[in-house]
Tab-separated table of C-alpha atoms and ligand atoms in Angstrom:
chain	number	residue	atom	x	y	z
A	153	MET	CA	39.252	77.538	117.885
A	154	LYS	CA	37.079	74.773	116.435
A	155	ARG	CA	40.157	72.756	115.853
A	156	ILE	CA	41.126	73.106	119.602
A	157	ILE	CA	37.637	72.206	120.670
A	158	THR	CA	37.666	69.161	118.401
A	159	ALA	CA	41.067	68.165	119.801
A	160	ILE	CA	39.756	68.366	123.354
A	161	CYS	CA	36.767	66.372	122.362
A	162	MET	CA	38.843	63.691	120.611
A	163	MET	CA	41.142	63.517	123.582
A	164	LEU	CA	38.258	62.873	125.903
A	165	LEU	CA	36.901	60.290	123.651
A	166	THR	CA	40.230	58.452	123.157
A	167	MET	CA	41.514	59.078	126.640
A	168	SER	CA	43.221	56.079	128.075
A	169	ILE	CA	43.452	54.771	131.619
A	170	SER	CA	46.605	53.599	133.406
A	171	ALA	CA	46.890	49.834	133.401
A	172	LYS	CA	47.414	47.920	136.683
A	173	THR	CA	50.433	48.874	138.786
A	174	LEU	CA	52.390	46.732	141.248
A	175	VAL	CA	54.715	48.306	143.922
A	176	VAL	CA	57.470	45.910	144.965
A	177	TYR	CA	59.666	46.934	147.976
A	178	TYR	CA	62.196	45.771	150.481
A	179	SER	CA	62.780	47.585	153.708
A	180	TYR	CA	65.105	46.671	156.454
A	181	THR	CA	64.766	49.680	158.852
A	182	GLY	CA	61.390	50.912	157.726
A	183	ASN	CA	62.181	53.903	155.517
A	184	CYS	CA	61.146	52.212	152.240
A	185	GLN	CA	57.978	51.033	153.913
A	186	GLN	CA	57.114	54.664	154.756
A	187	ILE	CA	57.889	55.642	151.191
A	188	VAL	CA	55.545	52.970	149.900
A	189	GLU	CA	52.799	54.224	152.234
A	190	SER	CA	53.176	57.734	150.903
A	191	LEU	CA	53.258	56.398	147.312
A	192	THR	CA	50.133	54.250	147.656
A	193	ALA	CA	48.304	57.212	149.187
A	194	GLN	CA	48.702	58.830	145.756
A	195	ILE	CA	48.175	56.001	143.250
A	196	GLU	CA	46.047	52.902	142.898
A	197	ALA	CA	48.449	49.908	143.127
A	198	ASP	CA	48.891	46.393	144.513
A	199	VAL	CA	51.817	46.194	146.988
A	200	MET	CA	54.218	43.385	147.657
A	201	ARG	CA	56.979	43.361	150.280
A	202	ILE	CA	60.103	41.163	149.734
A	203	GLU	CA	61.569	39.465	152.750
A	204	PRO	CA	64.951	37.539	153.080
A	205	GLU	CA	64.461	33.857	153.815
A	206	ASP	CA	67.117	34.164	156.542
A	207	LYS	CA	65.536	36.573	159.029
A	208	THR	CA	68.418	36.224	161.421
A	209	GLN	CA	70.652	38.293	159.203
A	210	LYS	CA	71.483	41.596	160.854
A	211	TYR	CA	72.621	44.697	159.014
A	212	GLU	CA	72.877	47.109	162.002
A	213	ALA	CA	75.059	50.163	161.642
A	214	ASP	CA	77.886	48.404	163.521
A	215	ASN	CA	77.493	45.245	161.398
A	216	TYR	CA	76.966	46.421	157.836
A	217	ALA	CA	79.500	43.864	156.859
A	218	ILE	CA	76.983	41.195	156.230
A	219	GLY	CA	75.358	43.517	153.635
A	220	THR	CA	78.791	43.915	152.057
A	221	ALA	CA	79.292	40.124	151.890
A	222	LEU	CA	75.990	39.654	150.156
A	223	LEU	CA	76.777	42.337	147.604
A	224	ASN	CA	80.295	41.013	147.029
A	225	ALA	CA	78.858	37.533	146.307
A	226	ILE	CA	76.637	39.069	143.582
A	227	LYS	CA	79.459	41.140	142.182
A	228	ALA	CA	81.633	38.048	141.878
A	229	ALA	CA	79.098	36.122	139.769
A	230	PRO	CA	76.115	38.349	138.749
A	231	ASP	CA	74.762	35.762	136.355
A	232	ASP	CA	74.689	32.939	138.769
A	233	ALA	CA	71.395	32.500	140.671
A	234	ALA	CA	73.379	30.946	143.550
A	235	SER	CA	75.079	34.339	144.191
A	236	TYR	CA	71.819	35.987	145.319
A	237	PRO	CA	70.508	35.672	148.899
A	238	THR	CA	67.376	33.587	148.983
A	239	ILE	CA	64.115	35.419	149.528
A	240	ASP	CA	60.894	34.214	151.126
A	241	PRO	CA	58.216	32.853	148.811
A	242	VAL	CA	56.955	35.816	146.887
A	243	ALA	CA	53.271	36.479	147.260
A	244	ILE	CA	52.531	37.623	143.668
A	245	THR	CA	54.367	35.318	141.270
A	246	ASP	CA	52.387	36.029	138.133
A	247	LEU	CA	53.169	39.553	136.880
A	248	SER	CA	51.166	39.210	133.672
A	249	GLN	CA	48.251	41.263	135.086
A	250	TYR	CA	50.565	44.265	135.705
A	251	GLU	CA	51.760	46.674	133.041
A	252	ASN	CA	53.456	49.032	135.488
A	253	ILE	CA	55.863	48.066	138.302
A	254	ILE	CA	57.409	50.483	140.790
A	255	ILE	CA	60.488	49.131	142.694
A	256	VAL	CA	61.272	50.728	146.018
A	257	THR	CA	64.638	49.730	147.483
A	258	PRO	CA	67.191	50.800	150.066
A	259	LEU	CA	70.778	51.559	148.965
A	260	TRP	CA	73.485	49.454	150.461
A	261	TRP	CA	77.084	50.516	150.000
A	262	SER	CA	76.097	52.485	146.968
A	263	GLN	CA	74.386	49.526	145.356
A	264	MET	CA	70.879	48.037	145.323
A	265	ALA	CA	70.127	46.117	148.578
A	266	ALA	CA	70.947	42.487	147.854
A	267	ILE	CA	67.446	41.200	148.741
A	268	MET	CA	65.889	43.359	146.093
A	269	GLN	CA	68.552	42.340	143.583
A	270	THR	CA	67.438	38.686	144.157
A	271	TYR	CA	63.857	39.623	143.345
A	272	LEU	CA	64.775	41.414	140.111
A	273	PHE	CA	67.140	38.581	139.078
A	274	ASN	CA	64.365	36.025	139.597
A	275	TYR	CA	61.581	38.039	137.906
A	276	SER	CA	63.505	39.854	135.207
A	277	ALA	CA	62.044	37.744	132.356
A	278	GLN	CA	58.508	38.502	133.477
A	279	MET	CA	59.260	42.264	133.593
A	280	ALA	CA	60.353	42.293	129.996
A	281	GLY	CA	58.371	44.857	128.111
A	282	LYS	CA	56.735	46.283	131.217
A	283	HIS	CA	56.983	49.892	132.331
A	284	VAL	CA	59.191	50.008	135.400
A	285	ALA	CA	60.098	52.858	137.741
A	286	LEU	CA	62.581	53.002	140.633
A	287	ILE	CA	62.562	54.699	144.028
A	288	VAL	CA	65.805	54.531	146.019
A	289	SER	CA	66.234	55.368	149.684
A	290	SER	CA	69.672	56.066	151.073
A	291	HIS	CA	71.128	57.815	154.022
A	292	SER	CA	73.079	60.285	151.877
A	293	SER	CA	74.921	58.394	149.090
A	294	GLY	CA	73.972	59.046	145.453
A	295	ILE	CA	72.012	56.347	143.644
A	296	SER	CA	73.756	55.915	140.301
A	297	GLY	CA	75.121	52.476	141.393
A	298	VAL	CA	71.550	51.359	142.288
A	299	VAL	CA	70.226	52.562	138.848
A	300	ALA	CA	73.037	50.599	137.197
A	301	ASP	CA	72.110	47.445	139.191
A	302	ALA	CA	68.487	47.861	138.097
A	303	GLU	CA	69.396	48.324	134.485
A	304	ARG	CA	71.636	45.242	134.600
A	305	LEU	CA	68.964	43.092	136.293
A	306	VAL	CA	66.004	44.156	134.185
A	307	PRO	CA	67.475	44.890	130.814
A	308	ASP	CA	64.265	44.438	128.734
A	309	CYS	CA	61.819	46.669	130.483
A	310	THR	CA	60.838	50.256	129.586
A	311	TRP	CA	61.981	52.699	132.268
A	312	MET	CA	59.144	55.064	132.998
A	313	GLY	CA	61.390	57.950	133.846
A	314	ASP	CA	64.366	58.971	136.083
A	315	ALA	CA	64.614	57.137	139.419
A	316	LEU	CA	63.545	59.047	142.458
A	317	TRP	CA	66.118	59.452	145.186
A	318	ILE	CA	64.881	59.976	148.723
A	319	ASN	CA	67.648	60.479	151.438
A	320	ALA	CA	67.719	60.978	155.123
A	321	SER	CA	67.537	64.832	154.795
A	322	ASN	CA	64.375	64.846	152.692
A	323	HIS	CA	62.641	61.607	153.790
A	324	SER	CA	60.165	63.588	155.862
A	325	ASN	CA	59.234	65.423	152.632
A	326	ARG	CA	58.665	62.182	150.685
A	327	ALA	CA	54.946	62.704	149.913
A	328	SER	CA	55.619	65.907	147.980
A	329	LEU	CA	58.745	64.439	146.293
A	330	ILE	CA	56.577	61.587	145.047
A	331	GLN	CA	53.800	63.945	144.046
A	332	ASP	CA	56.206	65.900	141.839
A	333	TRP	CA	57.730	62.707	140.442
A	334	LEU	CA	54.637	60.775	139.509
A	335	PRO	CA	53.496	63.074	136.618
A	336	MET	CA	56.896	62.726	134.967
A	337	LEU	CA	56.495	58.949	134.656
A	338	ASN	CA	55.436	57.380	131.405
A	339	PHE	CA	52.864	54.818	132.790
A	340	ALA	CA	51.703	52.150	130.419
A	341	GLU	CA	48.155	52.820	129.425
A	342	GLU	CA	45.299	50.705	128.494
A	343	GLN	CA	42.610	51.945	126.139
A	344	THR	CA	39.230	52.324	127.696
A	345	THR	CA	36.563	50.270	125.909
A	346	MET	CA	35.055	52.622	123.392
A	347	ASP	CA	31.383	51.908	123.265
A	348	LYS	CA	30.133	54.659	120.891
A	349	MET	CA	30.526	55.297	117.217
A	350	TYR	CA	28.761	57.881	115.146
A	351	ILE	CA	27.151	57.528	111.721
A	352	THR	CA	26.637	60.657	109.628
A	353	ILE	CA	24.441	60.663	106.555
A	354	ASP	CA	23.630	63.881	104.729
A	355	GLY	CA	24.579	66.147	107.638
A	356	GLN	CA	22.597	64.047	110.206
A	357	THR	CA	24.552	62.272	112.928
A	358	GLN	CA	23.308	59.318	115.029
A	359	ALA	CA	25.108	57.455	117.855
A	360	VAL	CA	25.708	53.744	117.641
A	361	THR	CA	26.279	51.728	120.798
A	362	LEU	CA	28.986	49.208	119.989
A	363	VAL	CA	29.157	45.698	121.286
A	364	ASP	CA	32.527	44.499	122.733
A	365	ASN	CA	34.245	42.161	120.292
A	366	GLN	CA	37.396	41.984	118.197
A	367	ALA	CA	35.591	43.523	115.196
A	368	THR	CA	34.582	46.649	117.109
A	369	LYS	CA	38.040	46.973	118.792
A	370	THR	CA	39.706	46.894	115.357
A	371	LEU	CA	37.089	49.235	113.954
A	372	VAL	CA	37.659	51.769	116.790
A	373	GLU	CA	41.397	51.628	116.293
A	374	LYS	CA	40.823	52.434	112.600
A	375	LEU	CA	38.444	55.285	113.423
A	376	GLN	CA	40.910	56.700	115.973
A	377	GLN	CA	43.204	57.387	112.981
A	378	ALA	CA	40.454	58.973	110.870
A	379	PRO	CA	36.753	58.726	110.041
A	380	VAL	CA	35.832	56.258	107.405
A	381	THR	CA	33.390	57.205	104.568
A	382	VAL	CA	31.672	54.424	102.624
A	383	THR	CA	29.108	54.318	99.845
A	384	LEU	CA	26.168	52.080	100.721
A	385	ASN	CA	23.214	50.824	98.677
A	386	SER	CA	19.722	49.797	99.804
A	387	SER	CA	19.072	46.086	99.445
A	388	GLY	CA	16.344	43.556	100.037
A	389	GLY	CA	13.944	46.123	101.553
A	390	PHE	CA	15.660	45.830	104.916
A	391	GLU	CA	19.160	47.312	104.867
A	392	ILE	CA	21.716	49.585	103.346
A	393	TRP	CA	25.035	47.893	102.896
A	394	GLY	CA	28.457	48.002	101.129
A	395	ALA	CA	32.149	47.476	101.303
A	396	LEU	CA	34.084	49.012	104.202
A	397	GLY	CA	37.303	49.003	102.210
A	398	PHE	CA	39.057	46.906	104.880
A	399	SER	CA	38.468	43.711	106.810
A	400	LEU	CA	37.561	43.247	110.452
A	401	PRO	CA	37.877	40.081	112.576
A	402	THR	CA	34.735	38.025	112.332
A	403	SER	CA	32.796	36.062	114.951
A	404	ASN	CA	29.897	35.072	112.791
A	405	GLU	CA	26.708	33.615	114.181
A	406	GLN	CA	23.146	33.253	113.012
A	407	ILE	CA	21.621	36.696	113.819
A	408	ASN	CA	18.034	37.828	113.322
A	409	ALA	CA	18.987	41.441	112.524
A	410	GLN	CA	16.502	44.094	113.662
A	411	PRO	CA	15.987	47.747	112.646
A	412	GLY	CA	18.913	49.848	113.887
A	413	ASP	CA	21.352	46.920	113.984
A	414	VAL	CA	24.821	47.629	112.567
A	415	ILE	CA	26.372	44.380	111.342
A	416	LEU	CA	29.525	43.097	109.689
A	417	TYR	CA	28.892	40.743	106.758
A	418	ASN	CA	31.621	38.541	105.302
A	419	GLY	CA	34.346	40.421	107.280
A	420	SER	CA	34.560	43.468	105.042
A	421	ASN	CA	31.019	44.766	104.520
A	422	ILE	CA	28.869	46.943	106.706
A	423	CYS	CA	25.096	46.425	106.856
A	424	ILE	CA	22.783	48.956	108.592
A	425	PHE	CA	19.266	47.639	109.064
A	426	TYR	CA	15.918	49.404	108.751
A	427	GLY	CA	14.075	46.031	108.508
A	428	THR	CA	14.922	42.516	109.564
A	429	ASN	CA	16.937	39.682	108.112
A	430	SER	CA	18.311	36.452	109.474
A	431	TRP	CA	21.902	35.496	108.360
A	432	SER	CA	25.333	34.576	109.671
A	433	TYR	CA	26.753	37.927	110.723
A	434	THR	CA	29.080	39.537	113.235
A	435	ARG	CA	27.351	42.131	115.328
A	436	LEU	CA	28.895	45.601	115.539
A	437	GLY	CA	26.294	47.589	117.405
A	438	LYS	CA	22.951	49.298	117.202
A	439	ILE	CA	21.781	52.819	116.345
A	440	ASP	CA	20.462	54.418	119.600
A	441	GLY	CA	16.857	55.476	119.901
A	442	LEU	CA	15.355	55.733	116.409
A	443	SER	CA	12.022	54.250	115.454
A	444	GLU	CA	11.775	52.158	112.295
A	445	SER	CA	10.364	55.031	110.292
A	446	GLU	CA	12.975	57.414	111.610
A	447	LEU	CA	15.642	54.886	110.643
A	448	ARG	CA	14.216	54.657	107.131
A	449	THR	CA	14.446	58.447	106.764
A	450	PHE	CA	17.933	58.646	108.325
A	451	LEU	CA	19.322	55.803	106.305
A	452	LYS	CA	17.740	56.906	103.062
A	453	ALA	CA	15.972	53.513	102.678
A	454	GLY	CA	15.464	52.493	99.078
A	455	GLU	CA	18.178	54.804	97.648
A	456	SER	CA	21.558	53.955	96.112
A	457	ASN	CA	25.018	55.518	96.497
A	458	ILE	CA	24.377	56.738	100.013
A	459	THR	CA	27.430	58.414	101.551
A	460	VAL	CA	27.883	57.235	105.091
A	461	THR	CA	30.662	58.470	107.438
A	462	LEU	CA	31.681	56.442	110.446
A	463	SER	CA	33.553	58.326	113.180
A	464	LEU	CA	34.232	58.456	116.945
A	465	ASN	CA	33.493	62.205	116.945
A	466	ASN	CA	30.016	63.355	117.754
A	467	THR	CA	30.180	66.918	116.592
A	468	THR	CA	26.918	67.883	118.393
A	469	GLY	CA	28.604	67.222	121.746
A	470	ILE	CA	31.575	69.608	121.246
A	471	SER	CA	30.114	72.724	122.780
A	472	ASN	CA	29.222	70.914	126.005
A	473	VAL	CA	32.669	69.488	126.367
A	474	ARG	CA	34.281	72.892	125.785
A	475	SER	CA	32.334	74.838	128.402
A	476	ASN	CA	32.869	72.305	131.152
A	477	ALA	CA	36.516	71.434	130.325
A	478	GLU	CA	37.517	75.102	130.479
A	479	SER	CA	35.779	75.674	133.813
A	480	GLY	CA	38.101	73.262	135.645
A	481	VAL	CA	35.631	70.472	136.167
A	482	TYR	CA	37.088	66.971	136.804
A	483	TYR	CA	36.263	64.184	134.384
A	484	SER	CA	36.881	60.457	134.786
A	485	LEU	CA	39.002	58.874	132.160
A	486	ASN	CA	35.953	57.709	130.222
A	487	GLY	CA	34.728	61.268	130.005
A	488	GLN	CA	32.166	61.351	132.812
A	489	GLN	CA	31.993	64.476	134.930
A	490	VAL	CA	32.965	63.768	138.538
A	491	GLU	CA	31.461	65.995	141.291
A	492	ASN	CA	33.711	65.161	144.210
A	493	PRO	CA	36.917	63.554	142.880
A	494	THR	CA	38.856	61.404	145.335
A	495	LYS	CA	42.150	59.610	144.855
A	496	GLY	CA	42.880	58.703	141.235
A	497	ILE	CA	43.563	59.978	137.724
A	498	TYR	CA	41.210	62.561	136.211
A	499	ILE	CA	41.024	64.978	133.279
A	500	LYS	CA	40.888	68.619	134.217
A	501	ASN	CA	41.123	71.479	131.753
A	502	GLY	CA	41.920	68.913	129.040
A	503	LYS	CA	44.933	67.574	130.981
A	504	LYS	CA	45.525	64.357	132.937
A	505	VAL	CA	45.899	65.048	136.660
A	506	ILE	CA	46.704	62.762	139.527
A	507	LEU	CA	44.955	63.341	142.871
B	729	FMN	C1	73.880	47.125	154.832
B	729	FMN	C2	73.568	48.592	154.635
B	729	FMN	C3	74.421	49.390	153.884
B	729	FMN	C4	74.107	50.764	153.678
B	729	FMN	N1	74.969	51.527	152.948
B	729	FMN	C5	74.683	52.896	152.723
B	729	FMN	C6	75.507	53.709	151.974
B	729	FMN	O1	76.500	53.274	151.397
B	729	FMN	N2	75.212	55.001	151.849
B	729	FMN	C7	74.069	55.572	152.391
B	729	FMN	O2	73.866	56.742	152.246
B	729	FMN	N3	73.277	54.780	153.177
B	729	FMN	C8	73.520	53.442	153.393
B	729	FMN	N4	72.689	52.685	154.147
B	729	FMN	C9	71.521	53.322	154.709
B	729	FMN	C10	70.232	52.977	153.998
B	729	FMN	O3	70.376	53.157	152.589
B	729	FMN	C11	69.137	53.978	154.402
B	729	FMN	O4	69.065	54.046	155.767
B	729	FMN	C12	67.783	53.486	153.830
B	729	FMN	O5	66.842	54.568	154.036
B	729	FMN	C13	67.297	52.255	154.473
B	729	FMN	O6	66.020	51.852	153.962
B	729	FMN	P1	65.116	50.905	154.823
B	729	FMN	O7	64.838	51.551	156.118
B	729	FMN	O8	63.863	50.748	154.041
B	729	FMN	O9	65.853	49.618	154.987
B	729	FMN	C14	72.998	51.326	154.285
B	729	FMN	C15	72.132	50.473	155.085
B	729	FMN	C16	72.473	49.172	155.293
B	729	FMN	C17	71.574	48.286	156.108
């Protein structure tokens, strides 16, 4: 049981948040637009609509031929930019801020609508390495040809999951189709900034509020794998310090260290202060809420060979997490309880849920 509780606690501590998502769509007769409206009612995303440069082109039911001509031109020379119909200037040209991209496109003659093909052809390089998903709207034809077009046009992305097919007979049901599809997607995730670490000495645990720098990011990554135990020694009447056993990135500056400060010295040593000292250090964080005399007791000031464990797991918080997590309460992705959850991604009963 304790292992399960610890696992839930660790999950809440290391829970990650979905990175930014862009929805890109083309819609000639409005179906894809409605799909995008249903989609963005369920997820947080920026939206961009692609338009053909030539607005006079008509693809009405009695004149689908122009769609065929566009597709035939692409088929004849798929690697030639000139084969693709020109699209209007694209509003969002820098995709670097997005880790997830959802493409919503109509099917034309069992292929991807030519206008969307142009977009993917032009932005394929920027989509490399990103997590990409596909929604295809057709009247009734199956979508394997559109999926093949997407894979040809964006060969270097990570597909988040199977494409979602919405056709004329289930278009009115699109919201629930999307709701069932979203949890199956492998969205790229971004680690939330971890701002707490815990120091345990002789069975006593104290929280440390971490500063945000490369050293703490690297330290948190290390502690996510396993706690680190070090042997520290009192020194100079103001600190306990010793080797971490690994190096962290430094951003040294002259620091007047104060009681409670947790500091990186020379890239690979940790110093925890119960007094003051001025030196060129990289700040890691500060022990929360202990007076100088409490710090001296906690840190065993003056002693040698002090066993100190650094971890992300505050064992004293486990029972709270358990009782709430099992009662179906919603948590934000950084572990805060949410009274009235609205649209977004939450943790409920230890699982990620999308509202
Ligand atoms: C040029 C063209 C070709 C199409 N070809 C097919 C087809 O082969 N099979 C099919 O089921 N639907 C076909 N359709 C219908 C569209 O895929 C369908 O209506 C879709 O929902 C349109 O999305 P939109 O309203 O966002 O443009 C075609 C539509 C156009 C304009």
